[in-house]
C-alpha atoms as one frame of an Amber mdcrd trajectory, in Angstrom:
protein
-192.388   6.559 -24.590-193.227   2.935 -24.678-191.607  -0.247 -25.849-192.635
  -3.903 -26.076-192.145  -5.570 -22.719-189.905  -8.630 -22.595-191.653 -10.038
 -19.548-194.201 -12.870 -19.955-197.754 -11.613 -20.017-201.063 -13.180 -19.210
-203.565 -12.997 -22.038-206.752 -13.455 -20.029-208.069 -12.545 -16.604-207.598
  -9.381 -14.523-203.925  -9.061 -15.429-204.350  -9.727 -19.122-203.948  -6.902
 -21.683-207.628  -5.991 -21.420-208.035  -6.548 -17.684-208.507  -3.722 -15.165
-205.109  -4.391 -13.536-203.217  -4.751 -16.793-199.949  -3.044 -17.687-200.354
  -4.472 -21.181-197.531  -5.756 -23.378-195.595  -2.473 -23.105-193.593  -0.550
 -20.525-193.496   3.210 -20.160-191.004   6.041 -19.599-191.290   9.823 -19.633
-188.714  11.745 -21.689-187.993  15.478 -21.702-186.145  16.801 -24.762-184.456
  20.214 -24.853-183.873  22.327 -27.955-182.757  25.890 -28.607-186.000  27.799
 -29.081-184.367  30.232 -31.499-183.413  27.449 -33.920-185.756  27.129 -36.942
-188.238  24.252 -36.794-187.101  22.928 -40.161-183.404  23.439 -39.486-181.020
  25.054 -41.913-181.510  24.124 -45.567-184.393  21.886 -44.422-182.068  19.678
 -42.370-182.266  19.252 -38.599-179.383  17.555 -36.821-180.351  14.996 -34.201
-177.737  16.296 -31.763-179.487  19.692 -31.741-182.090  18.036 -29.511-180.843
  16.857 -26.126-182.595  14.317 -23.909-182.674  16.099 -20.569-184.323  13.292
 -18.603-185.724   9.803 -19.040-187.789   8.438 -16.155-189.616   5.076 -15.993
-193.298   5.559 -15.125-196.217   3.266 -14.383-199.115   2.684 -16.745-201.344
   4.617 -14.323-199.033   7.634 -14.596-199.035   7.322 -18.381-202.827   7.226
 -18.395-202.958  10.352 -16.249-200.523  12.208 -18.542-202.529  11.379 -21.659
-205.939  12.015 -20.110-205.049  15.366 -18.497-202.833  16.824 -21.215-204.113
  20.022 -22.801-202.507  19.079 -26.138-204.764  19.365 -29.168-203.380  16.241
 -30.768-201.517  13.055 -29.881-198.626  12.269 -32.211-197.566   8.612 -32.141
-194.166   8.076 -33.787-192.972   4.629 -34.912-189.283   4.628 -35.863-187.611
   2.524 -38.533-184.792   0.073 -39.046-181.491   0.377 -37.132-182.668   3.298
 -34.993-181.066   3.638 -31.557-183.390   4.338 -28.639-182.171   7.913 -28.110
-182.438   8.780 -31.808-186.070   7.638 -31.865-186.831  10.058 -29.017-185.007
  12.938 -30.690-186.659  12.267 -34.061-190.133  12.343 -32.532-189.344  15.671
 -30.843-188.139  17.128 -34.155-191.318  16.063 -35.970-193.567  17.360 -33.195
-191.882  20.765 -33.281-192.036  20.962 -37.080-195.757  20.164 -37.131-196.243
  23.121 -34.741-199.594  22.182 -33.241-199.670  21.589 -29.498-198.937  17.889
 -29.272-198.518  15.141 -26.780-195.891  12.847 -28.274-195.899   9.074 -27.807
-192.894   7.180 -29.168-193.265   3.479 -29.850-189.786   1.974 -29.676-188.957
  -1.538 -30.799-185.685  -3.526 -31.161-184.849  -2.425 -34.691-181.080  -2.883
 -34.626-180.354  -6.326 -33.135-177.453  -8.535 -34.152-178.385 -11.929 -35.545
-176.178 -14.424 -33.772-175.978 -17.724 -35.575-173.557 -20.651 -35.698-174.788
 -21.820 -39.093-171.890 -21.676 -41.539-174.342 -21.804 -44.468-176.255 -18.705
 -43.373-173.065 -16.724 -42.816-171.796 -17.776 -46.247-174.867 -16.721 -48.241
-175.950 -13.621 -46.276-174.019 -10.438 -45.609-173.847  -8.937 -42.135-176.370
  -6.287 -43.204-178.793  -8.949 -44.469-178.429 -10.921 -41.249-179.190  -7.879
 -39.092-182.020  -6.753 -41.374-183.618 -10.195 -41.151-183.409 -10.162 -37.362
-184.891  -6.648 -37.226-187.754  -7.757 -39.458-188.466 -10.632 -37.064-188.553
  -8.156 -34.168-190.870  -5.924 -36.187-193.367  -8.743 -36.613-193.110  -9.524
 -32.896-194.055  -5.880 -32.155-197.361  -5.875 -34.096-199.505  -6.956 -31.143
-197.958  -4.378 -28.744-198.497  -1.575 -31.294-202.112  -2.639 -31.898-202.618
  -2.678 -28.142-201.095   0.819 -27.896-203.411   2.213 -30.592-206.440   1.025
 -28.656-204.916   2.272 -25.383-204.219   5.761 -26.782-207.705   6.168 -28.206
-209.313   4.952 -25.005-207.296   7.319 -22.797-207.055  10.324 -25.128-210.826
  10.536 -25.524-212.905  10.431 -28.652-212.561  14.169 -29.356-208.731  14.327
 -29.322-207.038  13.972 -32.703-204.474  11.172 -32.994-201.919  11.096 -35.803
-199.453   8.285 -36.555-196.121   9.022 -38.192-193.847   6.149 -39.134-190.485
   5.909 -40.863-188.692   3.216 -42.883-189.469  -0.285 -41.531-191.705   1.403
 -38.958-194.192   1.794 -41.826-194.236  -1.976 -42.233-194.968  -2.309 -38.516
-197.703   0.344 -38.543-199.399  -1.072 -41.651-199.333  -4.525 -40.053-201.103
  -3.112 -36.987-203.744  -1.480 -39.195-204.122  -4.714 -41.155-204.540  -6.673
 -37.924-207.361  -4.390 -36.807-209.019  -4.771 -40.229-208.921  -8.554 -39.830
-210.229  -8.356 -36.267-213.218  -6.362 -37.480-213.826  -8.708 -40.417-213.679
 -11.741 -38.144-216.201 -10.399 -35.656-219.728 -11.814 -35.681-222.434  -9.330
 -36.645-226.023  -9.539 -37.730-225.292  -8.961 -41.418-222.451  -8.259 -43.899
-223.516  -4.622 -43.826-223.152  -4.539 -40.037-219.678  -6.109 -40.300-218.613
  -3.485 -42.862-219.981  -0.659 -40.707-218.131  -2.009 -37.651-214.862  -2.243
 -39.582-215.306   1.311 -40.890-215.934   2.778 -37.452-213.172   0.830 -35.642
-210.337   1.331 -38.129-211.131   5.000 -38.748-211.531   5.579 -35.002-208.087
   4.215 -34.127-206.062   5.170 -37.235-207.836   8.148 -38.763-204.635  10.006
 -39.742-201.448   8.262 -40.861-198.234   9.708 -42.325-195.911   7.192 -44.000
-192.331   8.443 -44.355-189.961   6.574 -46.731-191.898   3.280 -46.615-189.710
   0.195 -46.344-192.576  -2.186 -47.103-193.189  -5.027 -49.588-195.045  -3.414
 -52.472-197.915  -5.901 -52.591-198.556  -5.466 -48.859-198.283  -1.677 -49.077
-200.892  -1.529 -51.839-203.215  -4.005 -50.139-203.302  -2.278 -46.745-203.421
   1.258 -48.188-206.383   0.342 -50.404-208.205  -1.492 -47.628-207.657   1.138
 -44.938-208.493   4.085 -47.221-211.794   2.362 -47.983-212.346   2.244 -44.204
-211.809   5.977 -43.717-208.089   6.209 -42.918-206.410   9.349 -44.232-202.988
   8.288 -45.586-200.151  10.627 -46.531-197.154   8.786 -48.021-194.162  11.159
 -48.279-191.780  11.518 -51.178-188.796   9.389 -50.162-189.095   5.649 -50.742
-186.719   3.104 -49.272-187.162   0.000 -51.369-187.752  -3.333 -49.774-185.092
  -5.927 -50.730-185.875  -7.908 -53.914-188.880  -5.704 -54.766-188.437  -3.661
 -57.918-191.956  -2.762 -59.028-193.278   0.718 -58.425-195.483   1.920 -55.602
-198.877   3.322 -56.505-199.624   6.598 -54.732-202.911   7.274 -52.981-204.476
  10.609 -51.930
């Protein structure tokens, strides 16, 4: 489990996000989730109730302990789950456990939690007159999503560095979590494009290797993403070797009515 840290962080030096003594822009906890082993992985009538999975323990851990867990785990694959809009902390944990069990492979599960259900407190009479309570909260959640892009990008690099180059890493996101994940992928694409290399060909090769290395497998569940951004990042990242799997359900982004183009 990890979440964006609210504490100020140093960007350079030994305690910065890339320094040897860094905790990074995230904090860590270890969760244990219990479920009845006789219950079907896909539930009854393909529906799994969240309360069928119980959080048995939730313990804060240091970044060093998190590194040790990831590095020494015998799991074949790391599953990183990014939840969506208006998802309570406990439900994000339970959802990740449900997905991991349904996918069946031996997995180490990392849940990236972010403040997706905040209340937007404002004294502006104009804003409260023209926006509903849902729109106010959605707007605030979207602001928090954008503020979580750097921590998620940091986590992707952290996971790959500590999981080893041979361990598979899959990202699964839901709802507005897709917007967050695609922003992190887009950020890495821009980082690669902005790097200085000997030739355009070298820049393209660097982008291909970096983006595919960190985000080689991505599952997008009910994307709540502006259509133009969805198409742009999907096209760009697929060209760089990312394997995308959008799922059937689509949650439409407000004010966007054009269709989404599907990609293999």
